[in-house]
Amino acid sequence: MNIPFCLPLIDEDVNQEVLSCLNETGWITTGPKVSSLEDEITELCQTSSTICVNSWTSGMLLLIKWLDLYEDDEIIVPTYTYAASAFSVINSRVKCVFVDVNSDFTINIDEVEKAITKNTKAIMPVDLGGLPIDYIALNTLLNKESVRSKFNPKTDFQRKIGRPIIISDAAHSIGSLIDDVPTPLFSDFSVLSFHSVKNITTGEGGAITFKIFNEEQDGLILKELRLLSLNGQNKTAFEKNSIGGWKYDITTNGLKVNMPDINAAIGLAQIKKYKNILLPEREQIFLKYSSILSKYSWAILPHFTVGNRKSSCHLYQLRIENFEEQQRDELISRLASLNIGVNVHYIPLPMLSYFKGIGLDIKDFPSSYNLYKNEISLPIYNNLSIESVEYVCEKLIEIVNEIIK
């Protein structure tokens, strides 16, 4: 049996939506398919508005640019994440302040509190694997008088918020819930990813969605983000392409990060059935793994729910109790020899050469290392059969029991 770690869902619905883009609209860059996908995201997340972009990284760079942050400003980021989280800050010429995580892979809010200074403009929690962080606790912290009094706003928007802004790295967590409502309602902004391996994919792509501030403010934010995403041009290419619509202006220094319709078509086909079909299927796979593996004392299972927080089941992050790196790596190698694809999410930032070079030391982030050394991500994706899940578990159990003898 050959079981890859991940496969994108390309079915007849995707085929038809892409063919519609190619053959019916006469348009393949940003146009009606992107607009429809943005509407679907907003409806799913129950947020105010959404703008689609060509990657998660582009979305975060765009948002930080819109927030008007500079070199003496700070954004707090967890060390247990993919490098893009930190690079979006670093490449925006903003100071990245690193903190450790909890045993469920979510940002340690006590460490966030210690890291907040007068220069802190935002917190970037990461919903790793799909489990939302404790946004209620984070909001409570940021609204404390001791934090608000320290906040040093530089823009009108920052003054209106009156505290560090919550920018969620929601690359993994579309469809996750807190108190049975969509997680993005607990952040100021959420940046989503539609990369090939994500729950919903556009091949490459991402989106910024934001909660409701007020009608006037929301409309202005969306207008300014869209302008910045198109090189500061006051018309989309779709609008310019209309008969007689050629004239445009460049009103600000922007980026070129818009999502093409041909990409949006893939995600549009998927998101229409995400809540009722695709997400429940992922949940079934997640819970099947847990049902089988819960019988073994060495299995530290990932959380489907923690209190009022429910995962989107993007990853199944199993940990093997008392395993060290070498044993975990042997497990991965032996599974690979059986054509079972697994992964590790992630190598903590302080263990990577670039971040070592800027002064990070994994010894300062013990929780991140303890999670990493025995973590193994098992296959979880739509159309993965239950028989395949059972086979993965069978071989995993067999190999782990041999290693720990």
XYZ file of C-alpha atoms in Angstrom:
405
model
C 0.000 0.000 0.000
C 1.306 3.469 -0.956
C 0.037 6.279 1.293
C 1.446 9.770 0.602
C 1.513 12.276 3.424
C -0.853 14.645 1.662
C -2.839 14.935 -1.566
C -4.909 17.925 -2.750
C -8.567 17.267 -3.493
C -9.034 17.558 -7.261
C -12.483 16.175 -8.062
C -15.179 16.782 -10.675
C -16.424 19.902 -8.878
C -12.930 21.405 -9.090
C -12.631 20.398 -12.739
C -15.931 22.071 -13.607
C -15.137 25.280 -11.718
C -11.732 25.580 -13.408
C -13.258 24.872 -16.831
C -15.831 27.542 -16.124
C -13.000 29.984 -15.509
C -11.176 28.947 -18.671
C -14.151 28.734 -21.020
C -16.976 30.916 -19.728
C -15.718 34.081 -18.064
C -12.964 34.994 -20.519
C -10.784 35.935 -17.562
C -8.092 34.087 -15.573
C -6.504 36.724 -13.331
C -8.305 38.548 -10.500
C -11.989 38.760 -11.371
C -15.364 37.143 -10.645
C -14.048 33.834 -9.260
C -11.876 35.662 -6.717
C -14.821 37.823 -5.726
C -17.001 34.740 -5.205
C -14.301 33.023 -3.139
C -13.927 36.128 -0.959
C -17.679 36.102 -0.315
C -17.603 32.406 0.604
C -14.705 32.934 3.049
C -16.485 35.864 4.688
C -19.653 33.781 5.078
C -17.777 30.778 6.500
C -15.792 32.918 8.958
C -18.719 35.272 9.735
C -16.291 38.166 9.417
C -16.762 41.612 7.902
C -14.734 41.325 4.701
C -12.056 39.262 2.960
C -9.370 39.938 0.373
C -7.696 37.050 -1.424
C -3.969 37.165 -2.201
C -1.422 34.888 -3.870
C 0.009 33.364 -0.651
C -0.198 33.510 3.137
C 3.143 35.337 3.190
C 1.896 37.963 0.754
C -1.178 38.452 2.927
C 0.856 39.019 6.065
C 3.297 41.364 4.301
C 0.346 43.298 2.891
C -1.338 43.568 6.269
C 1.801 44.701 8.094
C 2.353 47.314 5.377
C -1.226 48.549 5.796
C -0.776 48.727 9.572
C 2.119 51.141 8.951
C 4.623 49.379 11.210
C 8.292 50.324 11.321
C 11.694 49.213 12.598
C 11.149 50.252 16.210
C 7.796 48.424 16.357
C 7.521 44.846 17.619
C 5.378 41.821 16.802
C 5.392 38.829 19.162
C 5.609 35.425 17.410
C 5.896 31.860 18.817
C 9.037 29.848 18.106
C 7.063 26.718 17.204
C 5.901 27.645 13.730
C 7.015 27.661 10.121
C 9.652 30.239 9.158
C 7.157 32.284 7.092
C 5.526 33.542 10.294
C 8.745 35.191 11.408
C 9.961 36.195 7.941
C 6.785 38.167 7.245
C 7.748 40.340 10.217
C 11.475 40.455 9.567
C 11.042 41.275 5.868
C 8.685 44.090 6.832
C 11.588 45.662 8.784
C 9.681 45.142 12.041
C 11.267 43.596 15.135
C 10.235 39.972 15.704
C 10.027 39.048 19.394
C 9.966 35.306 20.056
C 8.172 33.419 22.842
C 7.688 29.751 23.727
C 4.546 27.625 23.413
C 2.327 25.425 25.560
C 2.125 21.632 25.464
C -0.760 21.865 22.948
C 1.512 23.780 20.488
C -0.261 27.118 21.098
C 1.469 30.349 22.112
C 2.201 30.699 25.838
C 0.167 33.714 26.927
C 2.148 34.144 30.158
C 5.271 34.492 28.016
C 3.446 36.973 25.770
C 2.664 39.126 28.805
C 6.331 39.153 29.824
C 7.393 40.102 26.284
C 5.057 43.082 25.826
C 6.811 46.467 25.775
C 5.828 49.996 24.798
C 6.912 49.079 21.258
C 4.630 46.037 20.940
C 2.156 46.706 18.151
C 0.818 43.206 17.483
C 0.704 39.598 18.623
C 0.810 36.861 15.951
C -0.545 33.662 17.518
C -0.308 30.530 15.353
C -3.185 28.037 15.263
C -0.788 25.163 14.679
C -2.334 22.035 13.231
C -5.758 23.678 13.269
C -6.277 24.058 17.030
C -7.039 27.708 17.825
C -5.056 29.284 20.608
C -6.910 30.553 23.672
C -8.022 33.816 22.079
C -10.349 34.636 24.957
C -7.397 34.592 27.369
C -5.284 36.588 24.910
C -7.986 39.234 24.504
C -8.339 39.420 28.280
C -4.594 39.988 28.617
C -4.443 42.690 25.946
C -7.372 44.563 27.459
C -5.776 44.729 30.914
C -5.060 48.297 31.995
C -1.404 47.428 32.550
C -1.117 46.486 28.848
C -3.324 49.244 27.417
C -1.493 51.929 29.395
C 1.821 50.720 27.959
C 0.530 50.751 24.356
C 2.069 53.494 22.226
C -0.140 54.031 19.123
C 1.210 55.795 16.049
C -1.751 55.676 13.652
C -5.455 56.491 13.861
C -6.318 52.802 13.603
C -3.935 51.886 16.421
C -5.460 54.650 18.554
C -8.967 53.294 17.917
C -7.932 49.771 18.958
C -5.986 51.043 21.983
C -3.955 47.872 22.553
C -1.664 45.514 20.625
C -3.477 44.138 17.580
C -4.196 40.414 17.257
C -3.082 39.121 13.848
C -3.867 35.417 13.711
C -1.660 33.092 11.699
C -4.682 31.052 10.661
C -2.891 29.147 7.897
C -4.089 25.846 9.405
C -7.336 26.740 11.116
C -10.093 27.617 8.637
C -13.222 26.002 10.029
C -12.004 25.885 13.626
C -14.361 27.083 16.348
C -14.369 28.734 19.768
C -17.646 28.526 21.677
C -19.136 27.116 18.449
C -18.414 30.270 16.456
C -15.649 30.760 13.872
C -12.239 31.496 15.372
C -11.529 34.640 13.254
C -14.166 36.506 15.280
C -11.733 36.463 18.225
C -8.892 38.167 16.299
C -8.637 41.581 14.732
C -7.241 40.072 11.532
C -6.751 36.482 10.397
C -4.443 35.486 7.555
C -5.408 32.221 5.862
C -3.415 29.896 3.616
C -4.681 27.987 0.586
C -1.379 26.285 -0.238
C -1.577 22.869 -1.878
C -1.497 20.949 1.434
C -4.136 23.025 3.265
C -7.739 22.057 4.091
C -8.883 24.245 1.200
C -6.434 24.867 -1.620
C -6.053 27.229 -4.546
C -2.679 25.689 -5.450
C -0.939 28.721 -4.021
C -2.929 31.415 -2.295
C -4.096 33.068 0.877
C -6.529 35.594 2.270
C -6.908 38.291 4.887
C -10.231 38.333 6.690
C -11.106 40.676 9.533
C -13.753 40.998 12.188
C -16.424 43.668 12.194
C -15.136 47.007 13.526
C -17.835 49.286 12.107
C -19.345 49.671 8.650
C -17.356 52.763 7.680
C -14.064 51.446 9.069
C -14.525 48.012 7.472
C -15.171 49.469 4.034
C -12.098 51.683 4.300
C -9.843 48.799 5.419
C -10.960 46.614 2.513
C -10.563 49.436 -0.017
C -7.055 50.270 1.199
C -5.926 46.630 1.342
C -7.193 46.021 -2.181
C -5.427 49.143 -3.431
C -2.154 48.061 -1.797
C -2.479 44.557 -3.269
C -2.532 45.939 -6.836
C 0.593 48.109 -6.889
C -1.413 51.016 -5.509
C -3.546 51.062 -8.679
C -7.070 52.368 -8.237
C -8.585 49.896 -10.720
C -8.321 46.139 -10.971
C -7.121 44.641 -14.236
C -10.668 43.308 -14.690
C -12.059 46.840 -14.433
C -9.367 48.241 -16.737
C -10.137 45.564 -19.285
C -13.758 46.642 -19.672
C -14.535 48.620 -22.808
C -13.436 52.204 -22.281
C -12.076 51.460 -18.809
C -8.380 51.866 -19.558
C -7.671 54.973 -17.497
C -6.220 54.462 -14.022
C -4.125 56.120 -11.339
C -1.395 54.950 -8.949
C -2.236 56.505 -5.597
C 0.192 54.807 -3.209
C 3.283 52.584 -3.118
C 1.793 49.089 -3.138
C 2.600 45.441 -3.739
C 1.513 42.975 -6.448
C -0.021 40.122 -4.489
C -3.492 39.543 -5.950
C -4.923 36.044 -6.466
C -5.779 34.953 -10.052
C -9.249 33.624 -10.892
C -7.767 30.364 -12.180
C -6.489 29.666 -8.656
C -9.630 30.899 -6.946
C -11.722 28.475 -9.000
C -10.092 25.480 -7.268
C -10.769 26.869 -3.807
C -14.277 27.984 -4.738
C -15.263 24.428 -5.648
C -13.921 23.170 -2.321
C -15.207 25.848 0.049
C -18.795 25.406 -1.161
C -18.820 21.931 0.427
C -16.223 22.462 3.144
C -18.458 22.894 6.185
C -20.875 20.061 5.411
C -18.670 17.500 3.631
C -14.913 18.120 3.575
C -14.378 19.253 7.182
C -16.517 16.431 8.694
C -14.493 13.939 6.641
C -11.243 15.300 8.085
C -12.740 15.100 11.572
C -13.674 11.459 10.981
C -10.084 10.621 10.015
C -8.690 12.543 12.998
C -11.003 10.775 15.446
C -10.282 7.363 13.880
C -6.565 7.828 14.541
C -7.307 8.805 18.139
C -9.671 5.868 18.648
C -6.984 3.394 17.607
C -3.936 5.037 19.184
C -5.576 5.905 22.521
C -5.110 2.264 23.559
C -1.323 2.734 23.782
C 0.297 4.388 26.780
C 3.121 5.823 24.668
C 0.763 7.778 22.407
C 0.377 11.465 23.264
C -2.650 12.322 21.161
C -3.274 15.702 19.554
C -6.311 17.635 20.751
C -9.554 17.589 18.785
C -10.996 19.952 21.368
C -9.551 21.828 24.337
C -12.331 23.279 26.459
C -14.318 25.549 24.150
C -11.768 25.327 21.295
C -12.302 22.933 18.385
C -9.659 22.077 15.792
C -10.028 22.240 12.008
C -8.058 18.960 11.896
C -5.451 20.231 9.482
C -2.721 18.049 11.014
C -2.650 14.934 13.153
C 0.351 15.729 15.373
C 1.059 12.556 17.304
C 3.810 12.524 19.907
C 5.586 9.411 21.196
C 6.179 9.573 24.933
C 9.846 9.345 25.994
C 11.074 9.290 22.381
C 14.138 11.333 21.557
C 14.903 12.786 18.129
C 16.877 9.757 16.955
C 14.051 7.360 17.772
C 11.442 9.585 16.114
C 13.627 9.850 13.013
C 14.049 6.074 12.905
C 10.270 5.695 13.059
C 9.850 8.066 10.113
C 12.516 6.252 8.097
C 10.964 2.847 8.687
C 7.480 4.084 7.780
C 8.931 5.591 4.589
C 10.376 2.197 3.672
C 6.779 0.930 3.755
C 5.651 3.771 1.448
C 3.857 5.580 4.263
C 4.408 9.310 4.100
C 4.634 11.190 7.394
C 6.108 14.542 8.383
C 7.242 16.711 11.300
C 5.548 20.018 12.107
C 7.790 21.853 12.658
C 11.505 22.193 13.347
C 11.394 25.042 15.912
C 12.820 28.296 14.593
C 15.785 28.388 17.049
C 17.052 25.098 15.588
C 17.313 26.504 12.038
C 20.549 28.039 10.790
C 19.186 31.483 9.960
C 17.554 31.936 13.340
C 20.595 30.604 15.178
C 22.529 33.262 13.280
C 20.359 36.062 14.650
C 20.849 34.849 18.212
C 18.065 32.377 18.983
C 18.987 29.384 21.152
C 16.643 26.419 21.537
C 17.708 26.139 25.190
C 15.698 29.299 25.825
C 12.542 27.646 24.470
C 12.362 24.251 26.223
C 8.699 23.562 25.494
C 9.258 23.978 21.757
C 12.099 21.455 21.803
C 10.181 18.934 23.934
C 7.308 19.006 21.455
C 9.549 18.724 18.419
C 11.765 15.841 19.522
C 8.967 13.255 19.548
C 6.368 14.730 17.142
C 5.261 12.930 13.989
C 2.460 14.159 11.716
C 0.342 11.384 10.233
C -1.509 11.585 6.884
C -4.860 13.389 7.068
C -6.646 14.636 3.972
C -9.903 14.281 2.081
C -10.328 10.957 0.252
C -7.880 9.206 2.591
C -9.693 5.931 3.275
C -10.351 4.575 6.745
C -8.594 1.387 5.600
C -5.483 3.477 4.933
C -5.737 5.069 8.377
C -5.948 1.613 9.939
C -2.928 0.448 7.939
C -0.871 3.508 9.006
C -1.767 2.814 12.637
C -0.975 -0.894 12.328
C 2.519 -0.254 10.999
C 3.158 2.679 13.333
C 2.236 0.620 16.398
C 4.346 -2.284 15.263
C 7.444 -0.141 14.717
C 7.064 1.943 17.880
C 6.718 -1.181 20.011
C 9.891 -2.590 18.438
C 11.841 0.631 19.070
C 10.839 0.939 22.738
C 11.649 -2.688 23.630
